[in-house]
Short mmCIF file of C-alpha atoms and ligand atoms in Angstrom, two decimals:
data_model
loop_
_atom_site.label_atom_id
_atom_site.label_comp_id
_atom_site.label_asym_id
_atom_site.label_seq_id
_atom_site.Cartn_x
_atom_site.Cartn_y
_atom_site.Cartn_z
CA ILE A 285 24.62 36.01 28.20
CA PRO A 286 24.23 36.55 24.47
CA PHE A 287 20.93 34.74 23.95
CA ALA A 288 20.00 37.74 21.83
CA ALA A 289 22.36 36.32 19.22
CA LEU A 290 20.13 33.29 18.77
CA ARG A 291 18.06 33.16 15.63
CA PRO A 292 14.29 32.65 15.80
CA GLN A 293 13.23 29.05 15.05
CA GLN A 294 10.48 27.85 12.78
CA PRO A 295 7.57 26.62 14.89
CA ASP A 296 7.19 22.85 14.61
CA ALA A 297 4.90 22.33 11.62
CA LEU A 298 3.58 19.03 12.93
CA LEU A 299 2.59 20.48 16.29
CA ALA A 300 0.77 23.26 14.46
CA LEU A 301 -1.04 20.63 12.40
CA ILE A 302 -2.03 18.69 15.53
CA ALA A 303 -3.40 21.88 17.09
CA MET A 304 -5.39 22.70 13.94
CA HIS A 305 -6.81 19.18 13.82
CA ARG A 306 -7.78 19.34 17.49
CA ALA A 307 -9.56 22.67 17.01
CA ASP A 308 -11.58 21.39 14.03
CA PRO A 309 -15.14 20.68 15.29
CA ARG A 310 -16.05 18.34 12.40
CA ALA A 311 -16.78 14.85 13.75
CA ASP A 312 -15.59 13.19 10.54
CA LYS A 313 -12.21 14.97 10.30
CA ILE A 314 -9.27 12.76 9.32
CA ASP A 315 -5.70 12.91 10.64
CA VAL A 316 -3.18 11.38 8.25
CA GLY A 317 -0.40 13.69 9.47
CA VAL A 318 0.98 12.39 12.73
CA GLY A 319 3.51 9.59 12.16
CA VAL A 320 2.35 6.89 14.56
CA TYR A 321 0.53 3.61 13.91
CA ARG A 322 -3.21 3.67 14.52
CA ASP A 323 -5.59 0.75 14.68
CA GLU A 324 -8.97 0.50 12.93
CA ALA A 325 -10.50 2.61 15.74
CA GLY A 326 -7.90 5.36 15.33
CA GLN A 327 -6.04 4.48 18.55
CA THR A 328 -2.32 3.95 19.15
CA PRO A 329 -2.62 1.29 21.86
CA VAL A 330 0.08 -0.21 24.05
CA MET A 331 0.78 -3.67 22.58
CA ARG A 332 -0.38 -6.68 24.63
CA ALA A 333 3.13 -8.12 24.65
CA VAL A 334 4.40 -4.81 26.05
CA LYS A 335 1.76 -4.74 28.80
CA ALA A 336 2.66 -8.31 29.78
CA ALA A 337 6.39 -7.53 29.82
CA GLU A 338 5.72 -4.43 31.91
CA ALA A 339 3.76 -6.53 34.42
CA ASP A 340 6.73 -8.95 34.64
CA LEU A 341 9.15 -6.07 35.17
CA PHE A 342 6.92 -4.50 37.81
CA ALA A 343 6.80 -7.78 39.71
CA GLU A 344 10.42 -8.76 39.32
CA GLN A 345 12.64 -5.72 38.97
CA ARG A 346 14.69 -5.45 42.18
CA SER A 347 16.84 -2.41 41.44
CA LYS A 348 16.95 0.71 39.36
CA SER A 349 20.63 1.31 39.99
CA TYR A 350 22.70 2.69 37.10
CA LEU A 351 23.48 0.34 34.21
CA GLY A 352 26.26 2.23 32.40
CA ALA A 353 26.63 4.12 29.13
CA GLU A 354 26.05 1.02 27.01
CA GLY A 355 22.61 0.50 28.56
CA ASP A 356 21.07 -2.97 28.56
CA ILE A 357 23.63 -5.32 27.02
CA ARG A 358 21.22 -8.24 26.60
CA PHE A 359 18.76 -5.91 24.78
CA ALA A 360 21.44 -4.88 22.27
CA GLY A 361 22.45 -8.51 21.82
CA LEU A 362 18.90 -9.64 21.05
CA LEU A 363 18.46 -6.81 18.56
CA THR A 364 21.74 -7.78 16.91
CA ASP A 365 20.07 -11.02 15.83
CA LEU A 366 17.12 -9.12 14.31
CA VAL A 367 19.46 -6.82 12.36
CA PHE A 368 22.38 -9.03 11.41
CA GLY A 369 20.60 -12.41 11.46
CA GLU A 370 22.21 -15.48 12.91
CA ALA A 371 25.31 -14.94 10.76
CA LYS A 372 28.73 -15.75 12.14
CA PRO A 373 29.68 -13.72 15.21
CA GLU A 374 31.56 -10.69 14.01
CA SER A 375 34.36 -9.50 16.26
CA GLY A 376 34.67 -5.95 14.90
CA ARG A 377 31.03 -5.18 15.54
CA PHE A 378 29.26 -3.72 18.57
CA GLY A 379 25.85 -2.41 19.62
CA LEU A 380 24.86 0.13 22.26
CA GLN A 381 21.42 1.00 23.57
CA THR A 382 20.39 4.59 22.74
CA PRO A 383 17.43 6.89 23.46
CA GLY A 384 15.41 5.94 20.36
CA GLY A 385 16.50 5.82 16.76
CA THR A 386 17.17 9.54 17.01
CA GLY A 387 19.73 8.93 19.76
CA ALA A 388 21.35 6.23 17.61
CA LEU A 389 21.59 8.58 14.64
CA ARG A 390 23.07 11.31 16.82
CA LEU A 391 25.58 9.03 18.54
CA GLY A 392 26.64 7.60 15.17
CA ALA A 393 26.97 11.14 13.80
CA GLN A 394 29.14 12.19 16.76
CA LEU A 395 31.33 9.11 16.36
CA LEU A 396 31.79 9.80 12.63
CA ALA A 397 32.53 13.46 13.34
CA ARG A 398 35.17 12.44 15.86
CA ALA A 399 36.74 9.84 13.56
CA ALA A 400 36.55 11.79 10.29
CA PRO A 401 35.39 15.39 10.76
CA LEU A 402 35.67 16.18 7.05
CA SER A 403 33.47 13.36 5.85
CA ARG A 404 30.16 14.46 4.39
CA VAL A 405 26.80 12.77 4.79
CA TRP A 406 24.55 12.17 1.77
CA VAL A 407 20.82 12.03 2.44
CA SER A 408 17.96 11.33 0.05
CA GLN A 409 15.72 14.08 -1.31
CA PRO A 410 13.24 13.88 0.33
CA THR A 411 14.00 12.29 3.69
CA TRP A 412 12.87 12.44 7.32
CA PRO A 413 13.38 16.14 8.13
CA ASN A 414 15.37 15.37 11.28
CA HIS A 415 18.16 13.60 9.39
CA ALA A 416 20.15 16.55 8.07
CA PRO A 417 19.94 18.61 11.32
CA THR A 418 21.11 15.60 13.36
CA PHE A 419 24.30 15.30 11.31
CA ALA A 420 24.75 19.06 11.03
CA GLU A 421 24.53 19.50 14.83
CA ALA A 422 27.28 16.91 15.16
CA GLY A 423 29.40 19.11 12.88
CA LEU A 424 29.19 17.11 9.65
CA ALA A 425 28.37 18.61 6.27
CA THR A 426 25.32 17.13 4.56
CA LEU A 427 24.58 16.77 0.85
CA VAL A 428 21.40 15.60 -0.85
CA HIS A 429 21.11 13.08 -3.64
CA PRO A 430 18.06 12.60 -5.89
CA TYR A 431 15.86 9.74 -4.73
CA PHE A 432 12.21 10.00 -5.69
CA ASP A 433 10.96 9.77 -9.27
CA LEU A 434 7.88 11.96 -9.64
CA GLU A 435 6.59 10.11 -12.71
CA SER A 436 6.73 6.53 -11.45
CA ARG A 437 6.35 7.46 -7.74
CA GLY A 438 9.27 5.07 -7.23
CA ILE A 439 13.01 5.36 -6.68
CA ALA A 440 15.07 7.42 -9.15
CA PHE A 441 17.75 4.80 -8.75
CA GLU A 442 20.09 5.74 -11.61
CA ALA A 443 19.99 9.44 -10.66
CA MET A 444 20.79 8.47 -7.09
CA LEU A 445 23.79 6.35 -8.14
CA ASP A 446 25.01 9.11 -10.46
CA ALA A 447 24.99 11.63 -7.63
CA LEU A 448 26.74 9.21 -5.27
CA ARG A 449 29.46 8.70 -7.86
CA GLN A 450 30.45 12.29 -6.99
CA SER A 451 31.17 11.22 -3.41
CA ARG A 452 34.62 11.32 -1.86
CA SER A 453 36.18 8.32 -0.17
CA GLY A 454 35.10 8.38 3.48
CA ASP A 455 31.78 10.11 2.80
CA VAL A 456 28.72 8.58 4.44
CA VAL A 457 25.43 7.66 2.75
CA LEU A 458 22.32 7.50 4.91
CA LEU A 459 20.00 4.71 3.72
CA HIS A 460 16.50 3.93 4.95
CA GLY A 461 16.58 0.21 5.77
CA CYS A 462 12.95 -0.27 4.68
CA CYS A 463 9.71 1.73 4.50
CA HIS A 464 11.32 5.02 3.40
CA ASN A 465 9.97 8.06 5.23
CA PRO A 466 8.20 9.92 3.57
CA THR A 467 7.89 8.07 0.23
CA GLY A 468 7.17 4.45 1.30
CA THR A 469 9.63 3.21 -1.33
CA GLN A 470 12.32 0.63 -0.68
CA PHE A 471 15.23 -0.89 -2.57
CA THR A 472 14.95 -4.31 -4.18
CA LEU A 473 17.65 -6.82 -3.19
CA GLU A 474 19.30 -6.17 -6.58
CA GLN A 475 19.40 -2.46 -5.79
CA TRP A 476 20.87 -3.15 -2.36
CA ALA A 477 23.60 -5.14 -4.13
CA GLU A 478 24.30 -2.21 -6.45
CA VAL A 479 24.48 0.18 -3.51
CA ALA A 480 26.91 -2.19 -1.79
CA ALA A 481 29.09 -2.33 -4.90
CA LEU A 482 29.10 1.46 -5.14
CA CYS A 483 30.05 1.78 -1.46
CA ASN A 484 32.96 -0.58 -1.99
CA ASP A 485 34.03 1.17 -5.23
CA ARG A 486 34.00 4.66 -3.80
CA GLY A 487 34.88 4.03 -0.16
CA LEU A 488 31.43 5.27 0.86
CA ILE A 489 30.29 4.30 4.37
CA PRO A 490 26.64 3.21 4.61
CA PHE A 491 24.65 4.38 7.65
CA ILE A 492 21.38 2.44 7.67
CA ASP A 493 18.39 3.95 9.47
CA LEU A 494 16.17 0.98 10.38
CA ALA A 495 13.15 2.53 12.08
CA TYR A 496 10.29 0.38 10.71
CA GLN A 497 11.49 -3.24 10.68
CA GLY A 498 8.45 -5.49 10.54
CA LEU A 499 6.03 -2.87 9.25
CA GLY A 500 6.84 -3.44 5.56
CA ASP A 501 6.85 -7.15 4.70
CA GLY A 502 7.87 -8.70 8.04
CA ILE A 503 10.89 -8.73 10.35
CA ASP A 504 12.98 -11.03 8.16
CA ALA A 505 12.00 -9.59 4.81
CA ASP A 506 12.54 -6.00 5.97
CA GLY A 507 15.98 -6.87 7.29
CA ALA A 508 17.10 -8.80 4.21
CA GLY A 509 18.39 -5.85 2.17
CA PRO A 510 20.25 -4.21 5.06
CA ARG A 511 21.74 -7.61 6.01
CA GLN A 512 22.94 -8.19 2.48
CA LEU A 513 24.64 -4.78 2.46
CA LEU A 514 26.19 -5.33 5.89
CA ASN A 515 27.64 -8.63 4.68
CA ALA A 516 29.11 -6.98 1.60
CA VAL A 517 30.95 -3.99 3.12
CA PRO A 518 33.63 -3.80 5.82
CA THR A 519 32.43 -0.62 7.56
CA ALA A 520 28.85 0.40 8.32
CA LEU A 521 26.56 1.87 10.96
CA VAL A 522 22.94 1.03 11.79
CA ALA A 523 20.54 3.23 13.76
CA TYR A 524 17.74 1.00 15.04
CA SER A 525 14.43 2.15 16.49
CA CYS A 526 12.01 -0.05 18.47
CA ASP A 527 9.60 2.83 18.85
CA LYS A 528 7.37 1.85 15.90
CA ASN A 529 7.59 -1.93 15.79
CA PHE A 530 7.02 -2.20 19.56
CA ALA A 531 4.80 0.95 19.68
CA LEU A 532 6.97 2.31 22.51
CA TYR A 533 7.33 5.80 21.02
CA ARG A 534 7.68 7.96 24.14
CA ASP A 535 9.75 5.40 26.00
CA ARG A 536 12.60 6.13 23.54
CA VAL A 537 14.01 2.74 22.60
CA GLY A 538 16.80 2.24 20.09
CA ALA A 539 20.33 1.05 19.47
CA LEU A 540 23.38 1.99 17.45
CA PHE A 541 25.32 -0.80 15.75
CA VAL A 542 28.77 -0.21 14.31
CA GLN A 543 30.63 -2.63 12.05
CA THR A 544 34.31 -1.88 11.71
CA GLY A 545 35.90 -4.88 10.01
CA THR A 546 38.53 -5.69 12.65
CA LYS A 547 38.59 -6.38 16.38
CA ASN A 548 41.03 -3.54 17.09
CA LEU A 549 38.93 -0.97 15.25
CA GLY A 550 35.78 -2.29 16.92
CA ASP A 551 37.32 -1.91 20.38
CA ILE A 552 38.54 1.64 19.83
CA ALA A 553 35.29 2.72 18.13
CA ARG A 554 33.24 1.22 20.97
CA ALA A 555 35.30 2.99 23.63
CA ASN A 556 34.85 6.29 21.80
CA ALA A 557 31.11 5.76 21.32
CA LEU A 558 30.77 5.09 25.06
CA ALA A 559 32.68 8.28 25.90
CA LEU A 560 30.40 10.26 23.57
CA ALA A 561 27.27 8.65 25.03
CA ARG A 562 28.38 9.66 28.53
CA SER A 563 28.56 13.31 27.49
CA LEU A 564 25.28 13.16 25.55
CA TRP A 565 22.95 11.33 27.98
CA SER A 566 25.27 9.47 30.37
CA MET A 567 23.09 6.40 29.91
CA PRO A 568 19.91 5.65 27.99
CA PRO A 569 16.50 5.37 29.73
CA ASP A 570 16.02 1.78 30.84
CA HIS A 571 12.32 0.97 30.86
CA GLY A 572 11.48 0.54 27.16
CA ALA A 573 14.62 -1.44 26.40
CA ALA A 574 13.91 -3.70 29.38
CA VAL A 575 10.44 -4.30 27.93
CA VAL A 576 11.86 -5.21 24.50
CA ARG A 577 14.45 -7.48 26.11
CA THR A 578 11.74 -9.21 28.17
CA ILE A 579 9.63 -9.81 25.04
CA LEU A 580 12.45 -11.05 22.81
CA ASP A 581 13.76 -13.34 25.57
CA ASP A 582 10.43 -15.12 26.11
CA ASN A 583 8.99 -17.40 23.42
CA GLU A 584 5.39 -16.75 24.35
CA LEU A 585 5.70 -12.96 24.58
CA ARG A 586 7.71 -12.97 21.40
CA SER A 587 5.03 -14.79 19.47
CA THR A 588 2.33 -12.48 20.90
CA TRP A 589 4.40 -9.52 19.71
CA ASN A 590 4.89 -11.11 16.30
CA GLU A 591 1.16 -11.66 15.91
CA GLU A 592 0.39 -8.08 16.89
CA LEU A 593 3.02 -6.76 14.49
CA ASP A 594 1.60 -8.99 11.72
CA ARG A 595 -1.83 -7.50 12.28
CA MET A 596 -0.50 -3.93 12.19
CA ARG A 597 1.35 -4.64 8.96
CA SER A 598 -1.62 -6.38 7.32
CA ARG A 599 -3.86 -3.45 8.19
CA LEU A 600 -1.40 -0.96 6.69
CA ASN A 601 -1.06 -3.00 3.52
CA ARG A 602 -4.83 -3.43 3.26
CA MET A 603 -5.28 0.36 3.45
CA ARG A 604 -2.57 0.72 0.81
CA ALA A 605 -4.35 -1.67 -1.54
CA GLU A 606 -7.73 0.02 -1.06
CA LEU A 607 -6.42 3.56 -1.55
CA ALA A 608 -4.34 2.48 -4.56
CA ALA A 609 -7.45 1.03 -6.20
CA ALA A 610 -9.29 4.36 -6.03
CA HIS A 611 -7.44 6.07 -8.93
CA SER A 612 -4.70 5.18 -11.39
CA ALA A 613 -2.53 8.02 -10.05
CA LEU A 614 -2.58 6.29 -6.66
CA ALA A 615 -1.65 2.82 -7.97
CA PRO A 616 2.03 2.99 -6.83
CA ILE A 617 0.86 3.20 -3.19
CA ALA A 618 0.06 -0.53 -3.29
CA SER A 619 3.68 -1.53 -3.75
CA GLN A 620 5.10 1.01 -1.32
CA ARG A 621 5.56 -0.07 2.30
CA GLY A 622 5.42 1.21 5.87
CA LEU A 623 3.38 4.04 7.30
CA PHE A 624 3.93 6.66 4.65
CA SER A 625 3.34 7.73 1.08
CA LEU A 626 3.72 11.04 -0.71
CA LEU A 627 0.51 11.94 -2.51
CA PRO A 628 0.90 13.39 -6.03
CA ILE A 629 -0.60 16.72 -4.99
CA GLY A 630 0.77 20.15 -4.13
CA ALA A 631 0.52 22.34 -1.03
CA GLY A 632 -2.56 24.12 -2.45
CA ALA A 633 -4.47 20.86 -2.68
CA VAL A 634 -3.38 19.93 0.85
CA ALA A 635 -4.92 23.17 2.15
CA LYS A 636 -8.10 22.64 0.12
CA MET A 637 -8.59 19.10 1.42
CA ARG A 638 -8.25 20.47 4.94
CA ASP A 639 -10.88 23.13 4.29
CA SER A 640 -13.35 21.02 2.36
CA HIS A 641 -13.10 17.68 4.18
CA GLY A 642 -11.15 18.22 7.42
CA ILE A 643 -8.28 16.06 6.12
CA TYR A 644 -5.00 16.90 7.87
CA MET A 645 -1.54 16.23 6.40
CA PRO A 646 1.71 18.23 6.11
CA THR A 647 2.20 20.50 3.09
CA ASP A 648 4.43 18.02 1.26
CA GLY A 649 1.43 15.67 0.89
CA ARG A 650 2.85 12.92 3.11
CA ILE A 651 0.11 10.69 4.42
CA ASN A 652 0.22 8.13 7.19
CA LEU A 653 -1.78 5.19 5.86
CA ALA A 654 -2.56 4.19 9.47
CA GLY A 655 -4.76 7.29 9.74
CA LEU A 656 -7.17 5.60 7.32
CA ASN A 657 -9.70 2.89 8.14
CA GLU A 658 -12.67 1.22 6.46
CA ASN A 659 -14.89 3.91 7.87
CA ASN A 660 -13.08 7.09 6.75
CA LEU A 661 -11.46 5.87 3.54
CA PRO A 662 -14.39 6.78 1.24
CA ARG A 663 -14.44 10.30 2.61
CA PHE A 664 -10.66 10.60 2.24
CA VAL A 665 -10.87 9.48 -1.40
CA ASP A 666 -13.75 11.88 -1.98
CA GLY A 667 -11.61 14.76 -0.71
CA LEU A 668 -8.56 13.70 -2.67
CA LEU A 669 -9.87 12.75 -6.13
CA PRO A 670 -10.56 16.29 -7.42
CA HIS A 671 -6.88 17.17 -6.88
CA LEU A 672 -5.28 14.21 -8.60
CA GLU A 673 -5.52 15.57 -12.13
CA GLN A 674 -2.97 18.32 -11.60
CA SER A 675 0.32 16.64 -10.77
CA ALA A 676 2.64 18.33 -8.33
CA GLY A 677 6.29 18.61 -7.47
CA VAL A 678 7.66 17.11 -4.30
CA ALA A 679 7.97 19.85 -1.73
CA GLN A 680 10.66 19.95 0.91
CA ALA A 681 9.34 17.86 3.79
CA THR A 682 8.26 19.98 6.72
CA VAL A 683 7.44 17.57 9.51
CA ALA A 684 10.11 17.06 12.13
CA VAL A 685 8.46 14.51 14.40
CA GLY A 686 7.12 11.04 13.78
N1 PMP B 207 14.28 7.50 11.42
C1 PMP B 207 13.15 7.67 10.75
C2 PMP B 207 13.15 7.49 9.28
C3 PMP B 207 11.98 8.00 11.43
O1 PMP B 207 10.85 8.17 10.74
C4 PMP B 207 12.01 8.16 12.83
C5 PMP B 207 10.81 8.50 13.63
N2 PMP B 207 9.82 9.18 13.02
C6 PMP B 207 13.23 7.96 13.48
C7 PMP B 207 14.33 7.63 12.75
C8 PMP B 207 13.38 8.15 14.97
O2 PMP B 207 12.71 7.29 15.76
P1 PMP B 207 12.70 7.42 17.34
O3 PMP B 207 11.35 7.90 17.72
O4 PMP B 207 13.02 6.04 17.81
O5 PMP B 207 13.78 8.38 17.73
#
């Protein structure tokens, strides 16, 4: 067995960071690295709506028999309303439950590779580091387009469009639906309209990664841009994750939606996606999706969940406003959304902040705003301010998880 032919792999940078943070004896150390929501006390609790839904399931679930490759059909149907809105039922569209947003991305990638093996996938520079490998492992070539403007700390929108004008018909463009990871930027509705027009002009297929709906400006507001795009183009894919907005991370909850334009194409694409899912994971894990279904199907649980999500979002945006007010170079953080922002510092400053203040973040300077709270924010700012004068380039992102 030629395992000797395998190449060594980079150790996971995030796991190394977690280990370093754990080993640091300083009581006032700060973790802004790991990409999960934390409350004011630094915890990532199970949501109350989730606990209540789990109690219902525990009492009422009568069987754990197999469901099938499509997973929980009612779950996918309820999520369809969150993603597509209450718009007219669309016959060429389908949704399948997947193991997390990652499973949705991978299943979508496999389906694209089967349908059009020569199509290439454009991803933003920077993006979540798992994006390119997910498409590459499915056999698709990936290309990067400019995205982040170092001066304004916003989107380099014209440079992005210019690069995408080099695309070939049938290429795919991966778009963060909201709360871009790692920059926290998001398109305005006008920009979504321009992206839609470009997709239609060039025959580009949008693949929307919607992993943070509700953590930017609310469920509806965060879905508005993606919905507008989906209404404007015939063909599109959406990878949805419930792992952040329901805090179900390890339960692996997500769905892939595919919009094909016609009933015939929808049927054949769905049958192929199901065949691929069977060879990838046979069927997705049930528990987390059953929890989400239980919550969305029950008015009371749904409003509890909404309130909890509102509180998470308000806390994130409060931390954004407070950090942004600390220095003019940080001002753009206030208008960014979601968990993340890229600090305008280089890898050297990241290492120095770790040494001097026990502040932990990956080398690209991505911070998770949820790692901050009223208590540790002054110390964080104290560690950061000396490094803000020298501006820095945006390094290749190095974190693969979260
Ligand atoms: N897309 C993005 C942009 C993400 O940040 C993440 C998770 N960090 C995912 C997808 C995958 O989420 P999941 O844990 O549901 O696989």
